């Protein structure tokens, strides 16, 4: 039996057990219920029949349920050998390999090691770079036009000589500065077209509605001057539709590095293909202050059109990935003790320009959400009204992001005794250096969907009913309204209450009823094979009466019988059971689930605001601790060895009624 068939067989067996269990439960109810009414059927009156076969509201609490019930986990940002930098780094896995692995098959990694996920993913987007798609196969296939150039020959020789990482960084820098060799693949060339068609074929071959969703997509690669403004573009539709276009690139005259031009391409693509597309902005921490502008962008002043257009096409933001987590920064949120999590804040993508503190405000999700409220007051629209997801940005073809099963960002960072001490980025001109150990095992995109299909997952992303995780597959619900009360936290079906009384994550509240403050129902369930939960927090941002953006973090549910103070904070840490020497922990602290109803104690009905939930796990070993345990080596001083994994929901926005 092949690996693919084994995965399907396991899923079929699991489904069969569920069905049998349900049938057995139903039979049991019939045997218990009927004897009480076992007299002649002809003597049954209407009242008796209604007791045996109740109609509305009925016995089953699940009958007629029409809201999303599936938390699905996936990766919307994975590169294979079809990306020029990934190939140069040593990636040899193709889009087909990436989908096979994500579906649960065991495969050989780029370094020849067997690798498998603990559980299959629910969906995947192979998002190879738009620029240079197919360049690596073309180069290493000995394309004469490329090898006739000094750059092409240099990269070819470096890669064949075992210096692929050096070649990859040179390719990135050359691309950032528009210095590319003749023969470089662009839309319309055979190398480019073939790579795109192979990408589409792989997605079509492995898409299996109901079990696994393989999306068609790519990464638009705006990186001028090393400032990362990448976007992952995802198609809702099928291969026939996606084949009608080729990815939008950044090199002129065919492409552009301006996101506004990408949005124009997206509008034209929807018309041409008769299917929808959306763009997911790359984690902004390597944009050097350009991801979330406030005044102008690409020489044009921000206006209502910009705000409306960006909000339409960019419904989601990638808040966490291998190159750092971009939710918050200690400089921007000094009162948030959890803000300093897997931060990358040294410079731009290639390390050519050091980071300055004035750039940070325009790179991180929380400050962007706050500034979006400010811009909405000025422009009448909010350009930064996004939901949050995580994804990998791995350049290995492997969405292997569990701390104990982390296969790195690039092929040289696959498990080895050396990766704890190797350098990832080293720019001698600026002195910027990033070590391999600073790469994070993060993250995954989670959606609440009605089924596992392209259409249902895309629709969930579009309505922003999403959350990000840094790796664990915890389930998080977040609802806002004006009528939740404490007893709703005791309901074992919080979603039924949540949809009935409010709006889910990604939704909007408007015009608060007189005398009422928003109330929020938030629930989190631990990863079934992961760590217990420390706490749930609600992060609020608002614009005060002076037009300035403010923020505050509230603890709303904590584990272990700890107390939340009158100021909304729990000052007592959850504890720590991590044994670094053995790379283990125990679930003797924390809680498997947390749920609460929280009311905003400082609500002003006239002020714009947003709220999102952040769920924190108890401390667990980081991937670096597993490396030390398994390879028996030592980590460098300063290496992070433990962490508290987390999830971030899409916000719920409050907008006052117009005066």
XYZ file of C-alpha atoms in Angstrom:
659
model
C 0.000 0.000 0.000
C 1.424 3.383 -0.958
C 1.901 6.198 1.567
C -0.921 8.125 -0.046
C -3.270 5.148 0.182
C -2.262 4.519 3.787
C -3.275 8.064 4.681
C -6.628 7.619 2.961
C -7.167 4.216 4.587
C -6.502 5.644 8.044
C -8.943 8.463 7.398
C -11.583 6.038 6.086
C -11.212 3.815 9.134
C -11.531 6.824 11.431
C -14.643 7.990 9.592
C -16.139 4.482 9.762
C -15.680 4.349 13.536
C -17.401 7.713 13.933
C -20.335 6.584 11.818
C -20.638 3.259 13.683
C -20.511 5.019 17.018
C -23.260 7.397 15.939
C -25.423 4.532 14.663
C -24.938 2.559 17.863
C -25.859 5.587 19.941
C -28.999 6.077 17.883
C -30.017 2.439 18.269
C -29.559 2.646 22.008
C -31.854 5.641 22.257
C -34.561 3.806 20.318
C -34.359 0.743 22.581
C -34.622 2.866 25.690
C -37.339 5.159 24.402
C -39.861 2.847 22.769
C -40.904 0.520 25.630
C -42.607 3.381 27.453
C -44.961 3.736 24.480
C -45.227 0.040 23.571
C -49.023 -0.133 23.487
C -50.809 -0.633 20.176
C -49.629 1.894 17.625
C -53.198 2.536 16.639
C -53.942 3.993 20.044
C -51.163 6.614 19.920
C -52.515 10.122 20.041
C -50.841 13.301 18.731
C -49.459 14.296 22.144
C -47.786 10.889 22.577
C -46.275 10.977 19.095
C -44.853 14.431 19.735
C -43.112 13.098 22.829
C -41.542 10.185 20.930
C -40.710 12.142 17.778
C -40.346 15.748 18.883
C -40.349 18.429 16.256
C -39.104 21.949 16.953
C -37.010 22.718 18.903
C -36.151 19.016 18.829
C -33.804 16.973 20.949
C -30.561 17.137 18.965
C -28.695 20.384 19.598
C -26.838 19.875 16.323
C -29.824 19.582 13.998
C -30.138 22.560 11.709
C -26.719 23.872 12.660
C -25.509 26.142 9.863
C -22.388 27.815 11.223
C -18.707 26.833 10.722
C -17.713 24.005 13.038
C -14.346 22.838 11.688
C -11.046 24.323 12.892
C -8.757 23.571 9.948
C -4.992 24.041 10.027
C -2.681 24.705 7.119
C 0.189 26.625 5.583
C -0.364 29.392 3.024
C 3.318 30.143 2.418
C 5.556 27.235 1.410
C 8.401 27.239 -1.126
C 9.848 24.375 -3.133
C 12.732 23.946 -5.573
C 10.704 26.026 -8.043
C 11.663 29.167 -6.064
C 15.025 30.488 -7.197
C 16.412 31.114 -3.702
C 15.059 27.869 -2.263
C 16.640 25.864 -5.069
C 19.975 27.584 -4.637
C 19.862 26.920 -0.896
C 19.505 23.227 -1.686
C 15.776 22.518 -1.920
C 15.105 19.610 -4.260
C 11.514 18.861 -3.292
C 8.862 19.831 -5.839
C 5.277 21.058 -5.373
C 4.074 17.441 -5.637
C 6.404 16.440 -2.802
C 5.151 19.347 -0.691
C 1.511 18.314 -1.069
C 2.313 14.636 -0.389
C 4.079 15.574 2.836
C 1.331 17.941 3.986
C -1.252 15.191 3.409
C 0.567 12.975 5.874
C 2.942 10.863 3.787
C 6.474 10.099 4.909
C 9.038 11.380 2.416
C 12.779 12.011 2.189
C 13.846 15.569 3.014
C 16.276 17.592 0.924
C 19.102 16.257 3.084
C 17.954 12.673 2.659
C 16.364 12.262 6.086
C 12.995 10.531 6.493
C 10.385 13.020 7.697
C 6.691 12.875 8.504
C 4.129 15.050 10.288
C 2.548 13.938 13.546
C -0.817 14.599 11.869
C -1.669 15.625 8.315
C -2.442 19.255 7.600
C -5.868 20.214 6.337
C -4.714 22.567 3.576
C -1.614 23.915 1.854
C -0.649 26.681 -0.575
C 2.583 26.067 -2.460
C 3.590 29.714 -2.883
C 6.751 29.753 -4.954
C 8.177 33.158 -5.833
C 6.551 34.924 -8.768
C 9.893 36.305 -9.938
C 12.223 33.686 -11.326
C 9.691 30.853 -11.013
C 11.441 27.854 -12.525
C 14.835 29.622 -12.544
C 16.629 26.973 -10.508
C 15.603 23.988 -12.680
C 16.477 26.090 -15.725
C 19.907 27.070 -14.364
C 20.901 23.637 -13.084
C 19.607 22.073 -16.276
C 22.478 23.874 -17.993
C 20.491 26.494 -19.906
C 23.050 27.870 -22.399
C 21.731 31.432 -22.303
C 22.045 31.633 -18.521
C 25.437 29.941 -18.443
C 26.717 32.383 -21.057
C 26.361 35.186 -18.475
C 28.933 35.769 -15.750
C 26.252 35.696 -13.019
C 24.601 32.542 -14.284
C 27.924 30.716 -14.594
C 29.019 31.907 -11.129
C 25.816 30.716 -9.439
C 25.890 27.428 -11.344
C 29.477 26.718 -10.284
C 28.826 27.777 -6.664
C 25.806 25.531 -6.324
C 27.581 22.566 -7.907
C 30.579 23.264 -5.688
C 28.583 23.071 -2.453
C 28.240 26.832 -1.950
C 24.513 27.032 -2.547
C 23.844 29.262 0.474
C 26.309 31.864 -0.849
C 24.718 31.677 -4.289
C 21.224 32.023 -2.768
C 22.104 35.200 -0.851
C 23.753 36.673 -3.966
C 20.632 35.844 -5.982
C 18.457 37.605 -3.383
C 20.681 40.705 -3.376
C 20.881 40.749 -7.196
C 17.121 40.482 -7.433
C 16.616 43.214 -4.822
C 18.754 45.556 -6.924
C 17.378 44.481 -10.330
C 20.683 43.013 -11.479
C 19.650 39.760 -13.109
C 21.261 37.836 -15.973
C 20.008 37.531 -19.511
C 17.737 34.519 -19.876
C 16.177 34.982 -16.440
C 12.673 33.437 -16.672
C 9.793 35.892 -16.965
C 6.107 35.418 -17.770
C 5.705 34.231 -21.326
C 8.952 32.264 -21.469
C 8.810 28.487 -21.657
C 10.715 27.962 -18.393
C 8.317 30.235 -16.519
C 5.173 28.843 -18.108
C 6.240 25.254 -17.488
C 6.941 25.912 -13.805
C 3.535 27.563 -13.320
C 1.742 24.736 -15.096
C 3.551 22.128 -13.000
C 2.528 24.036 -9.866
C -1.112 23.998 -10.983
C -0.981 20.304 -11.910
C 0.377 19.399 -8.488
C -2.411 21.262 -6.721
C -5.051 19.649 -8.922
C -3.599 16.174 -8.399
C -3.554 16.378 -4.614
C -6.686 18.391 -3.932
C -9.110 16.026 -2.212
C -12.276 17.842 -1.049
C -13.419 16.707 2.348
C -9.979 15.432 3.324
C -7.280 17.813 2.097
C -7.293 21.107 0.216
C -4.473 21.955 -2.182
C -4.745 25.612 -3.151
C -3.186 27.154 -6.237
C -1.049 30.188 -5.432
C 2.269 31.992 -5.557
C 4.224 34.672 -3.722
C 4.470 38.092 -5.334
C 8.046 39.068 -4.500
C 8.388 42.840 -4.098
C 11.797 43.303 -2.481
C 13.284 46.522 -3.841
C 16.342 47.532 -1.847
C 15.931 44.454 0.340
C 12.698 45.791 1.883
C 10.268 42.888 2.031
C 6.770 43.681 0.800
C 5.883 40.169 -0.360
C 2.294 38.998 -0.697
C 1.001 35.445 -1.059
C -1.711 35.270 -3.710
C -4.295 32.498 -3.354
C -6.829 31.344 -5.963
C -10.268 30.140 -4.898
C -10.831 28.265 -8.127
C -9.429 25.367 -10.110
C -6.537 24.694 -12.441
C -8.400 25.540 -15.615
C -9.138 28.987 -14.237
C -5.642 29.612 -12.843
C -4.102 28.500 -16.163
C -5.672 31.496 -17.893
C -3.107 33.790 -16.253
C 0.524 33.734 -15.138
C 1.716 35.189 -11.807
C 2.264 38.926 -11.540
C 5.955 39.686 -11.158
C 7.843 42.754 -9.932
C 10.309 43.377 -12.761
C 9.234 46.057 -15.205
C 7.858 46.377 -17.812
C 5.847 43.170 -17.264
C 5.474 43.654 -13.520
C 5.765 46.170 -10.694
C 7.038 46.268 -7.117
C 4.100 48.486 -6.069
C 1.314 46.619 -4.213
C -1.267 48.885 -5.854
C -0.322 47.382 -9.214
C -0.707 43.879 -7.791
C -4.236 44.796 -6.722
C -4.991 45.942 -10.281
C -3.701 42.612 -11.574
C -5.937 40.817 -9.091
C -9.007 42.729 -10.272
C -8.209 41.902 -13.893
C -7.521 38.270 -12.986
C -10.906 37.844 -11.328
C -12.577 39.143 -14.482
C -10.543 36.905 -16.763
C -10.716 33.700 -14.736
C -14.172 34.048 -13.204
C -12.816 33.085 -9.799
C -11.714 34.983 -6.711
C -8.198 35.705 -5.464
C -6.885 37.220 -2.261
C -3.486 38.475 -1.105
C -1.877 37.808 2.282
C 0.781 40.313 3.311
C 4.101 38.814 4.426
C 5.161 39.369 8.028
C 6.223 43.043 7.921
C 9.263 42.866 10.210
C 11.698 42.884 7.276
C 10.063 45.750 5.387
C 11.998 48.423 7.321
C 8.911 50.487 8.006
C 7.203 50.157 4.609
C 4.547 47.481 5.181
C 1.941 49.698 6.873
C 2.431 53.311 5.697
C 0.569 56.224 7.247
C 1.333 59.171 4.959
C 2.356 58.020 1.510
C 3.536 54.959 -0.336
C 5.498 54.669 -3.582
C 5.367 58.439 -3.957
C 1.590 58.708 -3.626
C -0.268 60.141 -0.671
C -2.598 57.726 1.104
C -6.221 58.393 0.237
C -9.649 56.777 0.407
C -9.032 54.760 -2.752
C -5.873 53.236 -1.284
C -7.669 52.347 1.951
C -10.652 50.770 0.207
C -8.541 48.851 -2.290
C -6.079 47.433 0.225
C -8.881 46.402 2.576
C -10.660 44.639 -0.288
C -7.748 42.522 -1.496
C -5.698 42.020 1.675
C -8.114 40.465 4.127
C -5.401 38.640 6.066
C -1.960 39.285 7.508
C 0.767 36.722 8.189
C 1.574 37.594 11.791
C 4.030 34.773 12.522
C 6.460 32.670 10.501
C 10.004 31.280 10.558
C 11.545 34.754 10.107
C 9.992 36.061 13.302
C 6.641 36.903 14.855
C 5.173 40.303 14.076
C 2.266 40.739 16.480
C 3.846 43.211 18.893
C 7.254 44.612 19.875
C 8.502 45.533 23.370
C 9.480 49.009 22.170
C 5.917 49.627 20.960
C 4.183 47.796 23.838
C 6.378 48.231 26.929
C 3.572 47.153 29.288
C 3.061 43.821 27.535
C 5.342 41.191 29.064
C 4.478 38.747 26.257
C 5.450 41.116 23.423
C 9.053 39.933 23.222
C 8.352 36.710 21.356
C 10.605 35.409 18.547
C 11.440 38.951 17.423
C 13.492 39.717 14.290
C 14.291 43.432 14.409
C 17.842 43.839 13.101
C 17.298 45.032 9.552
C 15.667 44.332 6.210
C 15.638 41.037 4.304
C 19.263 40.980 3.173
C 20.647 42.922 6.125
C 21.713 45.821 3.904
C 19.916 48.477 6.005
C 19.904 48.305 9.823
C 16.647 48.672 11.699
C 15.868 51.939 13.466
C 13.209 52.232 16.138
C 11.129 54.682 14.129
C 10.495 51.901 11.569
C 8.894 49.492 14.036
C 5.488 51.176 14.239
C 4.900 50.476 10.564
C 5.839 46.794 10.685
C 3.891 45.146 13.521
C 0.292 43.967 13.492
C -0.922 45.650 16.662
C 0.384 49.087 15.711
C -1.021 48.632 12.192
C -4.442 47.816 13.624
C -4.271 50.947 15.787
C -3.102 53.132 12.913
C -5.874 51.694 10.766
C -8.393 53.211 13.172
C -6.627 56.564 12.918
C -6.676 56.439 9.111
C -10.331 55.428 9.096
C -11.190 58.593 11.010
C -9.321 60.667 8.416
C -10.079 58.810 5.183
C -13.406 57.167 5.902
C -11.949 53.669 5.368
C -9.519 51.407 7.214
C -6.733 49.952 5.035
C -5.469 47.701 7.846
C -8.614 45.804 8.668
C -7.083 42.351 8.497
C -7.479 38.982 10.123
C -4.426 37.126 11.363
C -2.892 33.847 10.292
C 0.477 32.160 10.629
C 2.408 30.238 7.985
C 5.901 28.873 7.503
C 7.736 30.641 4.646
C 9.856 27.483 4.698
C 12.039 27.102 1.611
C 12.296 23.326 1.959
C 8.978 22.026 0.623
C 8.276 20.837 4.176
C 5.625 22.343 6.457
C 7.346 20.744 9.455
C 6.876 23.330 12.206
C 6.467 21.421 15.456
C 9.334 22.227 17.815
C 10.255 18.545 18.110
C 9.977 18.017 14.327
C 11.364 21.269 12.916
C 13.066 20.980 9.543
C 14.235 24.572 9.277
C 13.586 27.433 6.921
C 16.078 26.463 4.219
C 17.706 23.174 3.245
C 20.988 23.875 5.114
C 18.879 24.335 8.273
C 17.429 20.859 8.171
C 18.332 18.894 11.315
C 22.076 18.503 11.844
C 24.551 18.926 14.715
C 25.827 22.097 13.034
C 22.683 24.163 12.687
C 22.792 25.415 16.280
C 25.995 27.327 15.588
C 25.715 28.292 11.914
C 25.072 31.790 10.572
C 21.972 32.400 8.433
C 22.448 36.045 7.366
C 25.745 37.901 7.639
C 26.149 41.299 5.997
C 29.718 42.508 6.630
C 28.906 46.027 5.391
C 26.289 46.639 8.097
C 27.383 44.107 10.692
C 23.915 42.544 10.723
C 24.108 38.874 11.628
C 21.287 36.402 12.213
C 22.074 32.930 13.472
C 20.286 29.773 12.422
C 19.077 29.285 16.001
C 17.114 32.550 15.712
C 14.861 31.005 13.056
C 11.512 30.108 14.624
C 9.470 26.929 14.239
C 6.352 28.855 13.205
C 3.553 28.887 12.195
C 0.184 27.683 10.908
C -2.958 29.306 9.517
C -6.222 28.247 11.157
C -9.719 28.851 9.822
C -13.239 28.060 10.989
C -14.918 26.464 7.986
C -18.039 24.499 7.133
C -16.052 21.828 5.259
C -12.561 21.070 4.021
C -12.688 22.445 0.486
C -11.151 25.267 -1.507
C -14.383 27.185 -1.502
C -15.156 26.852 2.220
C -11.619 27.631 3.396
C -11.244 30.551 0.992
C -14.569 31.960 2.160
C -13.433 31.664 5.789
C -10.253 33.552 4.935
C -12.215 36.196 3.076
C -14.560 36.829 5.995
C -11.503 36.782 8.322
C -12.783 33.986 10.533
C -9.198 32.949 11.138
C -6.499 32.716 13.754
C -2.733 32.273 13.756
C -0.790 29.761 15.766
C 2.943 29.536 16.287
C 2.750 25.776 15.715
C 0.294 24.050 18.078
C -3.147 23.141 16.803
C -5.218 24.623 19.595
C -8.825 25.545 18.824
C -9.830 29.128 19.619
C -13.254 30.773 19.444
C -13.810 34.528 19.832
C -17.187 36.274 19.635
C -18.257 39.828 20.343
C -21.648 41.345 21.034
C -23.590 43.318 23.616
C -25.559 40.558 25.322
C -23.136 37.878 26.495
C -23.302 37.182 30.213
C -21.317 35.072 32.666
C -23.456 31.958 32.292
C -22.553 31.749 28.587
C -19.074 30.666 29.667
C -20.626 27.514 31.153
C -22.229 26.442 27.889
C -20.530 23.393 26.356
C -21.357 24.663 22.885
C -19.928 28.190 22.965
C -20.188 28.578 19.198
C -23.957 28.151 19.253
C -24.217 30.933 21.821
C -21.562 33.005 20.063
C -23.241 33.077 16.663
C -26.674 33.587 18.211
C -25.686 36.582 20.330
C -22.811 38.184 18.443
C -20.288 38.129 15.617
C -17.234 35.872 15.262
C -13.586 36.875 14.916
C -13.145 39.060 11.861
C -16.558 40.660 12.362
C -17.897 44.132 13.142
C -19.874 45.735 15.942
C -21.519 49.089 15.428
C -23.648 51.591 17.297
C -23.593 50.312 20.878
C -27.035 50.281 22.490
C -27.458 52.995 25.100
C -25.764 52.103 28.355
C -24.169 48.906 27.036
C -20.523 47.915 26.634
C -19.267 45.200 24.280
C -19.046 41.732 25.796
C -16.862 38.951 24.437
C -17.100 35.194 24.641
C -13.693 33.580 24.212
C -12.830 29.894 24.463
C -9.658 27.899 23.851
C -9.021 24.162 23.794
C -5.458 22.851 23.942
C -3.808 20.967 21.106
C -4.814 17.334 21.635
C -1.163 16.222 21.803
C 0.265 19.529 22.991
C 0.738 21.647 26.060
C -1.831 22.969 28.501
C -2.928 26.599 28.453
C -1.578 29.389 30.658
C -4.114 32.139 29.916
C -6.387 33.886 27.458
C -5.947 37.606 26.917
C -7.953 40.224 25.071
C -5.932 42.956 23.382
C -7.821 46.193 22.890
C -6.806 49.106 20.685
C -8.735 52.357 20.375
C -8.529 55.988 19.316
C -8.989 58.426 22.192
C -10.750 61.786 22.179
C -7.531 63.481 21.015
C -7.264 61.208 17.985
C -4.344 59.198 19.370
C -4.155 55.425 19.228
C -4.019 53.557 22.527
C -3.759 49.909 23.563
C -4.249 47.691 26.580
C -3.917 43.976 27.327
C -6.413 42.250 29.648
C -6.130 38.770 31.136
C -9.621 37.305 30.908
C -9.095 33.629 31.823
C -6.162 32.078 33.680
C -5.350 28.548 34.762
C -4.311 27.099 38.091
C -6.661 29.051 40.332
C -4.680 32.263 39.955
C -6.360 35.615 40.372
C -6.922 38.437 37.926
C -6.400 41.802 39.612
C -8.816 44.721 39.517
C -6.719 46.226 36.712
C -7.368 43.177 34.542
C -3.986 41.487 34.879
C -2.714 38.265 36.435
C 0.729 38.977 37.859
C 1.436 35.365 38.873
C 3.294 33.284 36.256
C 1.838 29.881 35.428
C 5.050 28.090 36.410
C 7.533 26.035 34.418
C 7.908 22.258 34.136
C 10.445 22.263 31.280
C 13.408 19.917 31.696
C 15.913 21.325 29.205
C 18.351 18.463 29.617
C 15.751 15.921 28.482
C 13.776 18.367 26.296
C 10.518 17.459 28.032
C 7.722 19.087 29.986
C 4.649 17.940 31.892
C 1.039 19.045 31.767
C 0.844 19.203 35.557
C 0.282 22.961 35.344
C -2.038 24.986 33.170
C -5.458 23.916 31.924
C -6.653 21.850 28.952
C -9.335 24.430 28.204
C -10.242 27.959 29.187
C -13.428 29.914 28.558
C -14.685 33.271 29.755
C -17.057 36.126 29.113
C -15.332 39.489 29.367
C -16.861 42.962 29.362
C -14.845 46.010 28.344
C -14.563 48.052 31.566
C -13.445 51.249 29.813
C -15.724 51.407 26.814
C -16.603 54.679 25.160
C -19.360 54.318 22.588
C -17.976 57.251 20.613
C -14.483 55.782 20.088
C -13.341 53.392 17.383
C -11.822 50.211 18.766
C -10.689 46.695 17.969
C -10.344 43.603 20.131
C -8.510 40.336 19.515
C -7.733 37.302 21.652
C -4.269 35.977 22.406
C -3.957 32.485 23.895
C -0.728 31.545 25.690
C 0.469 28.013 26.406
C 2.549 26.903 29.375
C 6.341 26.858 28.772
C 7.662 24.053 26.542
C 11.051 23.230 24.988
C 12.070 25.129 21.873
C 13.443 23.259 18.854
C 16.938 24.212 19.967
C 16.492 22.157 23.141
C 15.470 19.123 21.099
C 18.596 19.556 18.952
C 20.865 19.603 21.998
C 19.170 16.478 23.354
C 19.287 14.531 20.104
C 22.717 15.542 18.821
C 24.466 15.819 22.170
C 26.036 19.175 21.321
C 25.996 22.558 23.029
C 24.037 25.662 22.182
C 25.703 29.053 21.870
C 25.329 31.489 24.797
C 22.063 33.409 24.485
C 20.266 30.715 22.494
C 16.562 30.566 23.347
C 15.803 27.098 24.677
C 12.170 27.326 25.814
C 9.115 29.332 24.827
C 5.395 29.810 25.372
C 3.601 29.001 22.131
C 0.516 31.031 21.338
C -2.408 31.841 19.079
C -3.794 35.169 17.830
C -7.342 35.579 16.579
C -8.585 37.969 13.963
C -9.919 41.141 15.612
C -13.486 42.244 16.099
C -13.912 45.944 15.303
C -16.249 48.427 16.944
C -17.326 51.477 14.925
C -19.478 54.231 16.495
C -22.655 55.305 14.814
C -22.333 58.397 12.662
C -23.294 61.637 14.438
